[in-house]
Coordinates of C-alpha atoms and ligand atoms in Angstrom, one line a residue:
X30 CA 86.6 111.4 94.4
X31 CA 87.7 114.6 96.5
X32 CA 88.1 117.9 94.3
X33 CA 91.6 117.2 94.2
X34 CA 91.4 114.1 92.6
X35 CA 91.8 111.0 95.3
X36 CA 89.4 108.9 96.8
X37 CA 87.7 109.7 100.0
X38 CA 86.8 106.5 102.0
X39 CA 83.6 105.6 103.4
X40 CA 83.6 104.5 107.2
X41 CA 82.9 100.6 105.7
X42 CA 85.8 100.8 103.2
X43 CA 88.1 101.7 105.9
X44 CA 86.6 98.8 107.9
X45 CA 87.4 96.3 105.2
X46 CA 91.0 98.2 104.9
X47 CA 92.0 97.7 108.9
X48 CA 91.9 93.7 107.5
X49 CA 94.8 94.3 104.8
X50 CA 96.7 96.7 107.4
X51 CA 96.5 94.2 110.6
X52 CA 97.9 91.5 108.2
X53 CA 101.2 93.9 107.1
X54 CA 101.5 94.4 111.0
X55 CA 101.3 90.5 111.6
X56 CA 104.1 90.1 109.1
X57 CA 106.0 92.9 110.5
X58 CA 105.9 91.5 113.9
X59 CA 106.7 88.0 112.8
X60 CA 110.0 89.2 111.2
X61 CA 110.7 91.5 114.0
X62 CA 110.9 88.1 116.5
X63 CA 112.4 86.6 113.8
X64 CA 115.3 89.1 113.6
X65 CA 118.7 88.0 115.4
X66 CA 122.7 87.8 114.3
X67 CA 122.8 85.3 111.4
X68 CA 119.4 85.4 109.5
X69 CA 119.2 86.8 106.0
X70 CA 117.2 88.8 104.7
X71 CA 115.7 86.6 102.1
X72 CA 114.5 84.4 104.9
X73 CA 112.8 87.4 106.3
X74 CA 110.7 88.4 103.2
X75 CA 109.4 84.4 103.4
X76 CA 108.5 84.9 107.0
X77 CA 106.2 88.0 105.5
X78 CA 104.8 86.3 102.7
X79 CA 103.7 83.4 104.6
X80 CA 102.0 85.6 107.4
X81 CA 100.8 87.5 104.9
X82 CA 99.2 84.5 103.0
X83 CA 98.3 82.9 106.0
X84 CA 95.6 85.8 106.8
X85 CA 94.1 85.4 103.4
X86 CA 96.0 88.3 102.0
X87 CA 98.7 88.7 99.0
X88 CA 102.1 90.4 99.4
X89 CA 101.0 94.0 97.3
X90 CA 105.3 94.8 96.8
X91 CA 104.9 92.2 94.2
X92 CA 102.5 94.0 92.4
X93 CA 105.2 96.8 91.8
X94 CA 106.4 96.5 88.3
X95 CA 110.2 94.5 88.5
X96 CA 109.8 93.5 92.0
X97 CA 109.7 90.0 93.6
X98 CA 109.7 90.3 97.2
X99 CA 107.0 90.8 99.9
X100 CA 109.4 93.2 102.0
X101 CA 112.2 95.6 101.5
X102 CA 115.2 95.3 103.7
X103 CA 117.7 97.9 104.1
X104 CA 120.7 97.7 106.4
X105 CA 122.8 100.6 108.1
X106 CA 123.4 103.0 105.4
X107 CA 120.5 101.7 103.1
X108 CA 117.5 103.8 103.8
X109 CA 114.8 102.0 101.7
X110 CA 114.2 99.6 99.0
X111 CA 116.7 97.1 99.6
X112 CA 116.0 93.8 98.2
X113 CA 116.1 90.6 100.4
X114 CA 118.9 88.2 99.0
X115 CA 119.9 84.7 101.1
X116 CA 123.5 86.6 100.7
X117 CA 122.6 89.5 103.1
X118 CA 122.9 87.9 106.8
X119 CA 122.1 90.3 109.5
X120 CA 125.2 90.5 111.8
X121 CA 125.1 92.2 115.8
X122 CA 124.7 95.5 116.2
X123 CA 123.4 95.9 111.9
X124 CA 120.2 98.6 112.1
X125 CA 117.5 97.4 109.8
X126 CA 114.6 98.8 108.4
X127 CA 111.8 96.6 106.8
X128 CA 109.1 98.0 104.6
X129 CA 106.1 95.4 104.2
X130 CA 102.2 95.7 102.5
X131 CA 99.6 93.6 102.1
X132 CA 96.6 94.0 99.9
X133 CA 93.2 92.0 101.1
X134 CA 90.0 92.4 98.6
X135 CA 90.7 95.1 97.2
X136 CA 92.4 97.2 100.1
X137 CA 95.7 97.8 101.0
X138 CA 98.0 98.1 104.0
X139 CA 101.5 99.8 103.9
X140 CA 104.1 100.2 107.5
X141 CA 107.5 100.1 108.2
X142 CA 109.9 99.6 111.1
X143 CA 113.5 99.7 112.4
X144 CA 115.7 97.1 114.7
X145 CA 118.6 97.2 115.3
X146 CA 120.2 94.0 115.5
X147 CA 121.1 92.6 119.4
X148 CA 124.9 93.0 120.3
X149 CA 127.3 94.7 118.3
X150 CA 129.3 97.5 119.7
X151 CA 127.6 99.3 122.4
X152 CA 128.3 102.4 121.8
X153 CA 127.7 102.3 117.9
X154 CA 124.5 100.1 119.1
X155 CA 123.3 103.1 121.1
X156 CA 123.5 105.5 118.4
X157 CA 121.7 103.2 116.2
X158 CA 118.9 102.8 118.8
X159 CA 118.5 106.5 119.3
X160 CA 118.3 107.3 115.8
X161 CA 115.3 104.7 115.2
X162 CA 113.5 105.7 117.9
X163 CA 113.9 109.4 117.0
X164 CA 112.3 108.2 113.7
X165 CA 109.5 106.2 115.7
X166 CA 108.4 109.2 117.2
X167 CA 108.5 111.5 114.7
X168 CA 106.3 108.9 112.9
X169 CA 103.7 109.4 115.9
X170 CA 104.3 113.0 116.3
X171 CA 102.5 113.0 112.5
X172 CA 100.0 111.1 113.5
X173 CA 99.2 113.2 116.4
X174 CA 99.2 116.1 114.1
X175 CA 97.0 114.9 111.6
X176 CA 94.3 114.3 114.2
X177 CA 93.7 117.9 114.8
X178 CA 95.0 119.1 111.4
X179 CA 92.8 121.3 109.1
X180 CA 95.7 120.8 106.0
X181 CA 97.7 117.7 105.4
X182 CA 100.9 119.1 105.3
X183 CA 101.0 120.3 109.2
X184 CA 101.4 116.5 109.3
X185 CA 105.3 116.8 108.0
X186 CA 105.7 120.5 109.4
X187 CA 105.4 118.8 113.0
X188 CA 107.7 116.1 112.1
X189 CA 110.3 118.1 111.0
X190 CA 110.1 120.3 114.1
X191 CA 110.5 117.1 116.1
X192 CA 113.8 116.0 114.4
X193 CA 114.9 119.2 114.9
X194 CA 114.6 119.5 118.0
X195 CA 116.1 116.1 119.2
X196 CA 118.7 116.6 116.8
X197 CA 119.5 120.0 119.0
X198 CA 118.7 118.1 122.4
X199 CA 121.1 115.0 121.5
X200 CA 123.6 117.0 120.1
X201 CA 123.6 114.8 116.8
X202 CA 122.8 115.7 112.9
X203 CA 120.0 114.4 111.4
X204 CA 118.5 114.9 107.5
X205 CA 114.9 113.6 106.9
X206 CA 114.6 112.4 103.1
X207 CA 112.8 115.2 100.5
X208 CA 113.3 112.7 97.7
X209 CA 110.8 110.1 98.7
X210 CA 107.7 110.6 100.9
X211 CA 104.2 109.0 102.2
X212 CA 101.0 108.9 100.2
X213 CA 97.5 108.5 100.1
X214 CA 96.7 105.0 100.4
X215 CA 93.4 102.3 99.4
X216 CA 92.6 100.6 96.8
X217 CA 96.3 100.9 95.2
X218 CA 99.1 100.9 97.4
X219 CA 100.2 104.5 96.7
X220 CA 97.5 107.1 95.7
X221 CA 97.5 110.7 95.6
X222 CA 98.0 113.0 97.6
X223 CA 101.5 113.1 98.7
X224 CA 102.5 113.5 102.4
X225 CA 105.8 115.2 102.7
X226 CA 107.9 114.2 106.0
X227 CA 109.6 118.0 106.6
X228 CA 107.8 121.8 106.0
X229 CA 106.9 123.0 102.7
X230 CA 105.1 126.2 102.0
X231 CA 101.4 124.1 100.5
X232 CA 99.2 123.9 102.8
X233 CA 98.2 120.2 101.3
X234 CA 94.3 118.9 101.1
X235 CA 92.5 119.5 104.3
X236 CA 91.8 117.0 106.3
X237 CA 88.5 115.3 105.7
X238 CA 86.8 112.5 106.9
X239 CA 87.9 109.6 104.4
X240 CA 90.9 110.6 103.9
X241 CA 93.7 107.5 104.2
X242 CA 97.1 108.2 104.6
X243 CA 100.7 106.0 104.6
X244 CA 103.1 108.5 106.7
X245 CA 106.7 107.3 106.3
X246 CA 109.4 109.8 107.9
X247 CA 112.6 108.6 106.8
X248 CA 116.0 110.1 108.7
X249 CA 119.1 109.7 108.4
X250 CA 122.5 110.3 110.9
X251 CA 123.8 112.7 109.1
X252 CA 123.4 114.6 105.2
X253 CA 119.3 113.4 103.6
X254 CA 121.5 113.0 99.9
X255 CA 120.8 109.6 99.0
X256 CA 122.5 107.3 95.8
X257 CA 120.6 104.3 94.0
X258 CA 123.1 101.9 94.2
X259 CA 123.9 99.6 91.2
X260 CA 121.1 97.1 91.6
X261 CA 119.0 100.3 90.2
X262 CA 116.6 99.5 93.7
X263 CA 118.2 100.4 97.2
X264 CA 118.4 103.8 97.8
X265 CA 121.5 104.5 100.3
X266 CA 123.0 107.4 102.2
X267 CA 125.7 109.3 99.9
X268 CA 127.9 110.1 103.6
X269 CA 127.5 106.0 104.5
X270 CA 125.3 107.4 107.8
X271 CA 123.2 105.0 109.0
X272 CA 119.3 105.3 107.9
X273 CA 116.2 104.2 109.4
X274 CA 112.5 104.5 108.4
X275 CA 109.3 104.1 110.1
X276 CA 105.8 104.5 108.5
X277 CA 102.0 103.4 109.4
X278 CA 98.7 104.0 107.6
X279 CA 96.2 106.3 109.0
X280 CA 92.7 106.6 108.1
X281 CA 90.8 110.1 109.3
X282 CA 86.8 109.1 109.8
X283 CA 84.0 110.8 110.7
X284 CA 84.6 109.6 114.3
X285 CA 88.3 110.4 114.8
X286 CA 91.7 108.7 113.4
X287 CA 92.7 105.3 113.3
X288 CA 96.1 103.8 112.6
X289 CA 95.4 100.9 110.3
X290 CA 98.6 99.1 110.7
X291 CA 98.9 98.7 114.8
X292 CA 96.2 96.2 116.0
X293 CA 95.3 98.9 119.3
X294 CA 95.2 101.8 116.5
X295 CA 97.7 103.8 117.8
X296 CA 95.7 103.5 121.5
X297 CA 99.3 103.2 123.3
X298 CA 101.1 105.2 121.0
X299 CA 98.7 108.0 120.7
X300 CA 98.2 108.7 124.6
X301 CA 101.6 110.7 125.5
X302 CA 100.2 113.2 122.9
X303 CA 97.0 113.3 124.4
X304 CA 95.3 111.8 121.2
X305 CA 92.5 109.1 121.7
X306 CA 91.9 107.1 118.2
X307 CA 88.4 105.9 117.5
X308 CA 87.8 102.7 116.2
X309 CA 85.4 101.9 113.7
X310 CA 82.4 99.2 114.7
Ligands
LIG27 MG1 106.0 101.2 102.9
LIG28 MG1 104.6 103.7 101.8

């Protein structure tokens, strides 16, 4: 345990822990191709599951008290923690964020992504579009921070600046979620410490070799107040704005950083910000 109270990883438990997070990014890529006009959502979370199983792993969602499902799915103005159902179908044009984790041994993966669904109306399409990929890259702008960060929290004071900034660029509003946030990540799915997506005046742990983070900005087109809508799970806009959420899990080593959930480890990614992961052998 750190001095603050969360476990520091050795270079072999984050080894075993890549396993758990390249089997959430095989599930996440299997629903992405499965994704299309007419699917529901239910048969999306079986898609996961079955990936997930497939690589020897368990679905780790499950293992949340009250919940059943292997992924969250939350459409347009849902931002997270909407539950699959064979009732929600996926139409053109719908933007959709899934939310997946897998646990292997006694590790655990965490990552999420946005599509927006093909078609739809081109122009609401486009807005759609640039609004996940605005979250995308404030996902990786984290990630670039926290491989030269001395405190965790220059992790969400560089992704705030980056939404801020496109939101001036693009001329559109944008509100990043306070509410919920990432987390420290291992042998449960969410540890200590917290990892806030915007500014906030602590400077956070320092960054330390061991240290395994699941960053998760979450934005929104338009106000960050959110409801819980009735089924007591899905958290949605309050405005209606459309939502989308992108997240990965990071481990810092003595080498370098490593992005647990995409099999290159962030390689691609990584480059534009002139970051270079290490992988560990
Ligand atoms: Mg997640
Ligand atoms: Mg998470």
């Amino acid at each position: 345990m750190s001095r603050t109270g969360f476990e520091l990883k050795t270079n072999a438990q984050i080894i075993a822990m890549r396993e758990a997070g390249l089997a959430t990014a095989a599930a996440l890529a299997a629903v992405k191709a499965a994704i299309k006009p007419g699917i529901s959502t239910l048969e999306l979370d079986k898609i996961a599951d079955d990936t997930i199983r497939g690589l020897g792993g368990h679905s780790n969602f499950q293992l949340v008290p009250g919940y059943q499902h292997t992924i969250c799915s939350s459409i347009n103005d849902e931002i997270v923690h909407g539950i699959p159902s064979p009732e929600r179908i996926l139409a053109a044009g719908d933007i959709v964020s899934i939310d997946c984790g897998a646990e292997i041994g006694e590790w655990n993966g965490d990552s999420a992504i946005t599509v927006v669904v093909p078609g739809g109306d081109p122009e609401t399409h486009g807005l759609r579009e640039h609004l996940s990929k605005t979250t995308e890259t404030s996902l990786w702008v984290g990630i670039a921070a926290l491989a030269t960060a001395e405190h965790l929290n220059e992790v969400g004071a560089a992704i705030e600046a980056y939404i801020r900034e496109e939101a001036q660029e693009s001329g559109r509003k944008f509100g990043i979620l306070e509410e919920y946030v990432g987390h420290g990540i291992g042998r449960s799915m969410h540890e200590e410490p917290p990892v806030f997506n915007y500014a906030v005046r602590e400077k956070g742990p320092k960054v330390v070799p061991g240290l395994c983070v699941a960053i998760e900005p979450m934005v929104t087109a338009g106000s960050a107040k959110t409801k819980i809508l009735a089924d007591a799970w899905t958290v949605s806009t309050k405005d209606g704005g459309d939502a989308s959420h992108w997240e990965h899990t990071v481990a810092v080593h003595s080498g370098g950083i490593w992005v647990l959930t995409e099999p290159d480890g962030g390689v691609e990614k990584l480059a534009r910000f002139g970051v270079i992961p290490v992988p560990l052998v």
